[in-house]
């Protein structure tokens, strides 16, 4: 039977999909810029950006053009053969960052898995097989493979899957003294998100990040930054580490890298990369020409002063609209985050209403996200039109009014 003959709806989800998600009650079928339409033709403004992925909005003409032209040229070669889009994308990522070597994957978890394995391998080869301790943080999120979910600091995601990879220590985020108390010469890496995303939109302080850098240097450990959510322009700089005046050893990027096409990358230095050899790590699809061509176009557009400077202007529009809403409803204790990774924190009186507000927003024609039970998260397109922000915020105010009444 041809796929188009099969009628599907939100109810189908419960019958055919592994129940690890609880998607909204509508099914999006079309997107353009920061607007989305569902099966019934209802229109939504998208402040959720596919969880910080569609950084250039839906169906950006330049990405669609690349998808079509590369789609008619070459999709996949495997890593038995290299390809031009991967070589160009790697060269451009290196030119734009601290890095000198790139490994491509297909998801954030896969880039992080590569980063953590590299950190362990580097320590093993350069220092000692006992230098394997990874220091990570409470409320961190690094993906869902068993290694990455174990490095993430949320037992509710990592319990129940049998023995976890060992020698991973979790301490409170933004607490340098807590890191000092556990770091030693057996530590191979500190793994941190410059801005915790899933954990509640919490930026690291400058003192914390610079302190981590110094502690890593003192103990020959690598500073691994998970920029899967904070990278690719989201913070107003291409990568969030640029805000902190530090040079990391490894960063990972995914989400916005392909603007909606699955692709990820791990970036590191030549010296760290040099412990690797053919066969030590790999992935079939990593660096495939279709994904890399699209990511190259996304990078070309995002890594420009127009887009990066536009992030701060849009942030101001978001923050002032949220402050106005707060004057009216007294519902937020804080607006935090960097650039267009924004969190509106519900105050004590309204704590744990985040999911209700998300649902009410959808009813008003607005897609937002939560980050935990008391933070509303906004990760819109970096090029969202100011008129879409204004209209979306009007819908958001209506949603809040409904929840509070
Ligand atoms: C989303 C996310 C990941 C996981 O990425 P996937 O593509 O879902 O594997 C890892 N780290 C951070 C910081 C993220 O936000």
Coordinates of C-alpha atoms and ligand atoms in Angstrom, one line a residue:
X1 CA 0.0 0.0 0.0
X2 CA 1.4 3.4 -0.8
X3 CA 2.2 5.5 2.3
X4 CA -0.1 8.3 1.3
X5 CA -3.1 6.1 1.3
X6 CA -2.8 5.3 5.0
X7 CA -4.6 7.8 7.2
X8 CA -2.7 8.6 10.5
X9 CA -3.5 10.8 13.4
X10 CA -2.3 11.5 16.9
X11 CA -4.2 8.4 18.1
X12 CA -2.0 6.3 15.8
X13 CA 1.0 7.3 17.9
X14 CA -0.2 5.4 20.9
X15 CA -0.6 2.2 18.7
X16 CA 2.7 2.2 16.8
X17 CA 5.4 4.2 18.6
X18 CA 7.4 3.0 21.6
X19 CA 5.9 5.0 24.5
X20 CA 9.0 7.0 25.4
X21 CA 7.4 10.4 24.4
X22 CA 4.2 12.2 25.2
X23 CA 3.8 14.4 22.1
X24 CA 1.2 17.2 22.0
X25 CA -2.3 16.4 20.8
X26 CA -1.8 18.0 17.3
X27 CA 0.3 16.7 14.5
X28 CA 2.3 19.3 12.6
X29 CA 2.3 18.7 8.8
X30 CA 4.0 21.9 7.4
X31 CA 6.3 24.6 8.4
X32 CA 7.6 27.9 6.9
X33 CA 10.0 30.2 8.8
X34 CA 8.6 30.3 12.4
X35 CA 5.1 29.2 11.5
X36 CA 3.8 25.7 11.6
X37 CA 0.4 24.1 10.5
X38 CA -1.2 21.0 11.8
X39 CA -3.4 18.4 10.2
X40 CA -6.5 20.5 10.7
X41 CA -4.9 23.6 9.1
X42 CA -4.5 25.4 12.5
X43 CA -1.5 27.7 12.5
X44 CA 1.1 27.9 15.3
X45 CA 4.0 30.2 16.0
X46 CA 7.1 28.2 16.8
X47 CA 9.2 29.3 19.8
X48 CA 10.3 25.6 20.3
X49 CA 12.6 25.4 17.3
X50 CA 12.4 21.6 17.3
X51 CA 14.3 21.8 20.6
X52 CA 16.9 24.3 19.5
X53 CA 17.4 22.6 16.1
X54 CA 15.6 24.6 13.4
X55 CA 17.9 27.6 14.0
X56 CA 17.0 29.0 10.6
X57 CA 13.3 28.3 10.9
X58 CA 11.4 25.7 8.9
X59 CA 12.3 25.0 5.3
X60 CA 14.8 27.8 4.9
X61 CA 15.2 28.4 1.2
X62 CA 19.0 28.0 1.2
X63 CA 18.8 24.7 3.2
X64 CA 16.1 23.4 0.9
X65 CA 18.2 24.3 -2.1
X66 CA 21.2 22.5 -0.7
X67 CA 19.0 19.5 0.2
X68 CA 17.8 19.3 -3.4
X69 CA 21.1 19.9 -5.2
X70 CA 23.1 17.5 -2.9
X71 CA 20.2 15.0 -3.0
X72 CA 20.6 14.8 -6.8
X73 CA 24.4 14.5 -6.6
X74 CA 25.6 12.1 -3.8
X75 CA 23.9 11.1 -0.5
X76 CA 26.2 8.6 1.1
X77 CA 29.6 7.0 0.6
X78 CA 30.5 5.5 4.1
X79 CA 33.8 6.3 5.7
X80 CA 35.6 3.9 3.4
X81 CA 35.6 6.9 1.1
X82 CA 35.7 10.5 2.1
X83 CA 33.6 13.3 0.5
X84 CA 33.8 16.9 -0.4
X85 CA 31.0 18.3 1.8
X86 CA 32.5 16.7 4.9
X87 CA 35.9 18.0 4.1
X88 CA 34.5 21.5 3.5
X89 CA 32.4 21.5 6.6
X90 CA 35.3 20.3 8.8
X91 CA 37.5 23.0 7.4
X92 CA 35.0 25.7 8.1
X93 CA 34.3 24.5 11.7
X94 CA 38.1 24.5 12.3
X95 CA 38.4 28.0 10.8
X96 CA 35.6 29.3 13.1
X97 CA 36.8 27.7 16.4
X98 CA 39.7 26.6 18.6
X99 CA 39.7 23.2 16.9
X100 CA 42.0 21.4 14.5
X101 CA 40.3 18.0 14.1
X102 CA 36.7 17.0 13.6
X103 CA 34.7 13.8 14.0
X104 CA 31.2 13.7 12.5
X105 CA 28.2 11.8 13.9
X106 CA 24.5 11.8 13.6
X107 CA 23.2 13.0 17.0
X108 CA 24.2 14.9 20.1
X109 CA 24.6 11.7 22.1
X110 CA 26.8 10.2 19.4
X111 CA 29.1 13.3 19.4
X112 CA 29.3 13.1 23.2
X113 CA 29.9 9.4 23.2
X114 CA 32.9 10.1 20.9
X115 CA 34.1 12.9 23.2
X116 CA 34.0 10.8 26.3
X117 CA 35.6 7.9 24.7
X118 CA 38.3 10.2 23.3
X119 CA 38.9 11.8 26.7
X120 CA 39.3 8.3 28.3
X121 CA 41.5 7.0 25.4
X122 CA 43.7 10.1 25.5
X123 CA 44.3 9.7 29.2
X124 CA 45.0 6.0 28.8
X125 CA 47.5 6.4 26.0
X126 CA 49.2 9.6 27.3
X127 CA 49.1 9.0 31.1
X128 CA 47.7 5.8 32.6
X129 CA 44.9 3.3 32.2
X130 CA 43.8 4.4 35.7
X131 CA 43.2 8.0 34.7
X132 CA 39.5 7.4 33.9
X133 CA 37.5 9.6 36.3
X134 CA 34.9 11.9 34.6
X135 CA 33.6 14.8 36.6
X136 CA 30.1 15.9 35.5
X137 CA 27.2 17.9 37.0
X138 CA 23.8 17.5 38.6
X139 CA 21.0 18.2 36.2
X140 CA 23.3 17.9 33.2
X141 CA 22.1 16.3 30.0
X142 CA 24.4 14.7 27.5
X143 CA 22.2 12.2 25.6
X144 CA 20.6 8.8 26.0
X145 CA 23.2 6.2 25.2
X146 CA 24.2 4.3 28.3
X147 CA 27.6 6.2 28.6
X148 CA 26.1 9.7 27.9
X149 CA 23.1 9.2 30.1
X150 CA 25.4 8.0 32.9
X151 CA 27.5 11.2 32.5
X152 CA 24.3 13.2 32.6
X153 CA 23.4 13.9 36.2
X154 CA 19.8 12.7 36.3
X155 CA 19.2 9.2 37.9
X156 CA 15.6 9.2 36.6
X157 CA 17.1 8.9 33.1
X158 CA 19.9 6.5 33.9
X159 CA 18.5 4.0 36.4
X160 CA 17.0 0.7 35.4
X161 CA 19.4 -0.2 32.6
X162 CA 21.8 -2.4 34.5
X163 CA 25.4 -1.6 35.5
X164 CA 26.5 1.8 34.5
X165 CA 29.9 2.8 33.1
X166 CA 32.0 3.4 36.2
X167 CA 34.2 6.2 37.5
X168 CA 31.8 9.1 36.8
X169 CA 31.3 11.6 39.6
X170 CA 28.6 14.2 39.8
X171 CA 28.8 17.5 41.7
X172 CA 26.6 20.6 41.8
X173 CA 26.8 22.9 38.8
X174 CA 28.4 26.4 39.2
X175 CA 30.1 25.1 42.4
X176 CA 33.9 25.3 41.9
X177 CA 34.6 24.1 45.5
X178 CA 32.7 20.9 44.9
X179 CA 34.8 20.2 41.8
X180 CA 38.0 21.0 43.7
X181 CA 37.0 18.4 46.3
X182 CA 36.7 15.5 43.9
X183 CA 39.3 16.3 41.1
X184 CA 42.6 14.5 41.3
X185 CA 45.3 13.1 39.0
X186 CA 43.1 10.2 38.0
X187 CA 40.6 12.6 36.5
X188 CA 40.6 12.4 32.7
X189 CA 37.9 15.0 32.0
X190 CA 35.4 17.5 33.3
X191 CA 32.3 17.5 31.1
X192 CA 30.0 20.5 31.3
X193 CA 27.3 22.4 29.3
X194 CA 28.2 26.1 29.2
X195 CA 24.5 26.7 29.5
X196 CA 22.5 23.8 31.0
X197 CA 19.6 23.3 28.6
X198 CA 17.4 20.4 29.7
X199 CA 18.4 21.0 33.3
X200 CA 16.6 24.4 33.5
X201 CA 18.3 26.9 31.2
X202 CA 21.2 27.7 33.6
X203 CA 24.3 29.5 32.4
X204 CA 27.6 28.7 33.9
X205 CA 29.3 31.7 35.6
X206 CA 32.5 33.0 34.1
X207 CA 34.3 32.3 37.4
X208 CA 33.1 28.7 37.3
X209 CA 34.2 28.1 33.7
X210 CA 37.6 29.7 34.1
X211 CA 38.0 27.8 37.4
X212 CA 37.3 24.5 35.6
X213 CA 39.9 25.4 32.9
X214 CA 42.5 26.0 35.6
X215 CA 41.6 22.8 37.5
X216 CA 41.9 20.8 34.3
X217 CA 45.3 22.3 33.5
X218 CA 46.5 21.5 37.1
X219 CA 45.5 17.8 36.8
X220 CA 46.1 17.1 33.1
X221 CA 42.4 16.6 32.6
X222 CA 40.5 17.6 29.4
X223 CA 37.8 20.3 29.5
X224 CA 34.9 18.9 27.4
X225 CA 32.1 21.3 26.6
X226 CA 28.8 19.9 25.5
X227 CA 27.6 22.6 23.1
X228 CA 24.9 20.4 21.5
X229 CA 22.2 22.9 22.6
X230 CA 24.3 26.1 23.3
X231 CA 26.3 26.1 20.1
X232 CA 25.7 27.2 16.5
X233 CA 24.8 30.7 17.3
X234 CA 22.2 30.0 20.0
X235 CA 24.0 32.1 22.6
X236 CA 24.7 35.0 20.3
X237 CA 28.2 33.7 19.6
X238 CA 28.9 30.8 17.3
X239 CA 29.8 28.7 20.4
X240 CA 29.0 29.6 23.9
X241 CA 32.6 29.0 25.2
X242 CA 33.5 32.3 23.4
X243 CA 31.6 34.2 26.2
X244 CA 34.0 32.8 28.8
X245 CA 37.5 33.7 27.6
X246 CA 38.6 30.1 27.7
X247 CA 39.9 27.5 25.3
X248 CA 38.3 24.1 25.7
X249 CA 39.9 20.8 24.7
X250 CA 36.9 19.2 23.1
X251 CA 33.5 20.6 22.2
X252 CA 30.4 18.8 20.7
X253 CA 27.8 20.3 18.5
X254 CA 24.6 18.8 17.0
X255 CA 21.0 20.2 17.2
X256 CA 21.2 23.4 15.1
X257 CA 24.3 22.1 13.2
X258 CA 22.1 20.7 10.4
X259 CA 19.2 23.1 10.9
X260 CA 16.9 20.1 11.2
X261 CA 18.9 17.5 9.3
X262 CA 20.5 14.9 11.7
X263 CA 24.2 15.6 12.0
X264 CA 26.7 16.2 14.8
X265 CA 30.3 16.9 15.3
X266 CA 33.0 16.6 17.9
X267 CA 35.8 19.2 17.7
X268 CA 39.2 18.9 19.3
X269 CA 42.9 19.7 18.9
X270 CA 45.5 18.0 16.7
X271 CA 47.4 16.9 19.8
X272 CA 44.4 15.2 21.5
X273 CA 43.2 13.7 18.2
X274 CA 46.7 12.2 17.5
X275 CA 46.1 9.3 19.9
X276 CA 43.4 8.0 17.6
X277 CA 44.1 5.6 14.7
X278 CA 41.9 3.9 12.0
X279 CA 39.5 1.5 13.6
X280 CA 39.5 2.9 17.2
X281 CA 36.1 4.6 16.7
X282 CA 33.6 5.2 13.9
X283 CA 30.1 5.3 12.7
X284 CA 28.6 4.4 9.3
X285 CA 26.6 7.6 8.5
X286 CA 29.0 10.0 10.2
X287 CA 30.0 12.8 7.8
X288 CA 27.7 11.7 5.1
X289 CA 27.7 14.1 2.1
X290 CA 24.0 15.0 2.3
X291 CA 24.1 15.9 6.0
X292 CA 27.4 17.7 5.7
X293 CA 26.3 19.8 2.7
X294 CA 23.2 21.0 4.6
X295 CA 25.3 21.7 7.7
X296 CA 27.8 23.6 5.6
X297 CA 25.0 25.9 4.3
X298 CA 23.6 26.3 7.8
X299 CA 27.1 27.3 9.2
X300 CA 27.6 29.7 6.3
X301 CA 24.4 31.5 7.2
X302 CA 24.6 31.3 11.0
X303 CA 28.3 32.3 11.3
X304 CA 27.7 35.9 10.0
X305 CA 27.4 39.2 11.9
X306 CA 23.8 39.6 10.7
X307 CA 22.6 36.4 12.2
X308 CA 24.8 36.4 15.4
X309 CA 24.1 40.1 16.2
X310 CA 20.4 39.6 15.4
X311 CA 20.3 37.0 18.3
X312 CA 20.8 39.7 20.9
X313 CA 18.2 42.0 19.4
X314 CA 15.6 39.2 19.4
X315 CA 16.5 38.2 22.9
X316 CA 15.8 41.8 24.1
X317 CA 12.4 41.6 22.4
X318 CA 11.6 38.3 24.2
X319 CA 12.8 39.5 27.6
X320 CA 10.9 42.8 27.5
X321 CA 7.7 40.9 26.4
X322 CA 8.2 38.4 29.2
X323 CA 8.8 41.2 31.7
X324 CA 5.5 42.9 30.6
X325 CA 3.7 39.6 31.0
X326 CA 5.2 39.3 34.5
X327 CA 4.1 42.8 35.4
X328 CA 0.6 41.7 34.5
X329 CA 0.5 38.2 36.1
X330 CA 3.4 38.1 38.6
X331 CA 4.3 34.6 37.5
X332 CA 8.0 34.5 36.9
X333 CA 10.8 34.8 39.5
X334 CA 13.5 35.2 36.8
X335 CA 14.2 35.3 33.1
X336 CA 17.6 33.6 32.5
X337 CA 19.8 32.0 29.8
X338 CA 21.9 33.5 27.1
X339 CA 21.0 34.7 23.6
X340 CA 18.0 32.8 22.3
X341 CA 18.3 30.0 24.9
X342 CA 15.8 31.6 27.3
X343 CA 14.2 30.3 30.4
X344 CA 11.2 31.9 32.2
X345 CA 11.3 30.5 35.7
X346 CA 7.9 30.2 37.4
X347 CA 7.8 31.7 40.9
X348 CA 7.0 29.6 44.0
X349 CA 3.3 30.3 43.8
X350 CA 3.1 28.9 40.2
X351 CA 5.8 26.2 40.4
X352 CA 5.1 23.0 38.5
X353 CA 2.6 24.7 36.1
X354 CA 5.1 24.6 33.2
X355 CA 3.4 21.7 31.5
X356 CA -0.1 23.3 31.9
X357 CA 1.3 26.5 30.3
X358 CA 2.8 24.5 27.4
X359 CA -0.5 22.9 26.7
X360 CA -2.5 26.1 27.0
X361 CA 0.0 27.8 24.6
X362 CA -0.6 25.0 22.1
X363 CA -4.3 25.7 22.3
X364 CA -3.6 29.4 21.6
X365 CA -1.4 28.5 18.6
X366 CA 2.0 28.7 20.1
X367 CA 4.8 26.1 20.5
X368 CA 6.9 26.4 23.6
X369 CA 9.1 24.0 25.6
X370 CA 9.6 23.3 29.3
X371 CA 12.9 22.6 31.1
X372 CA 11.8 20.7 34.2
X373 CA 8.5 21.4 35.9
X374 CA 9.0 25.1 36.6
X375 CA 10.8 26.6 33.6
X376 CA 9.3 27.6 30.3
X377 CA 12.0 27.4 27.7
X378 CA 12.1 29.4 24.4
X379 CA 14.6 28.3 21.7
X380 CA 13.2 29.8 18.6
X381 CA 14.7 30.3 15.2
X382 CA 17.7 32.7 15.3
X383 CA 16.2 34.6 12.4
X384 CA 12.6 34.7 13.7
X385 CA 10.7 37.7 12.5
X386 CA 10.0 40.4 15.1
X387 CA 6.4 40.3 14.1
X388 CA 6.3 36.6 14.9
X389 CA 7.8 37.2 18.3
X390 CA 5.2 39.9 19.0
X391 CA 2.3 37.7 17.9
X392 CA 3.7 34.7 19.7
X393 CA 4.0 36.7 22.9
X394 CA 0.4 37.9 22.6
X395 CA -0.7 34.2 22.4
X396 CA 1.5 33.3 25.3
X397 CA -0.1 36.0 27.5
X398 CA -3.5 34.6 26.6
X399 CA -2.4 31.1 27.5
X400 CA -1.1 32.3 30.9
X401 CA -4.4 34.2 31.5
X402 CA -6.3 30.9 30.9
X403 CA -4.0 28.8 33.1
X404 CA -4.3 31.3 36.0
X405 CA -8.1 31.6 35.8
Ligands
LIG1 C1 19.8 17.4 23.1 C2 21.1 17.3 23.8 C3 21.9 16.2 23.8 C4 21.5 14.9 23.0 O1 21.4 15.1 21.7 P1 20.6 14.0 20.8 O2 20.7 14.5 19.4 O3 19.2 13.9 21.3 O4 21.4 12.7 21.0 C5 23.2 16.2 24.4 N1 23.6 17.3 25.1 C6 22.8 18.4 25.2 C7 23.3 19.6 26.0 C8 21.6 18.5 24.6 O5 20.8 19.5 24.7

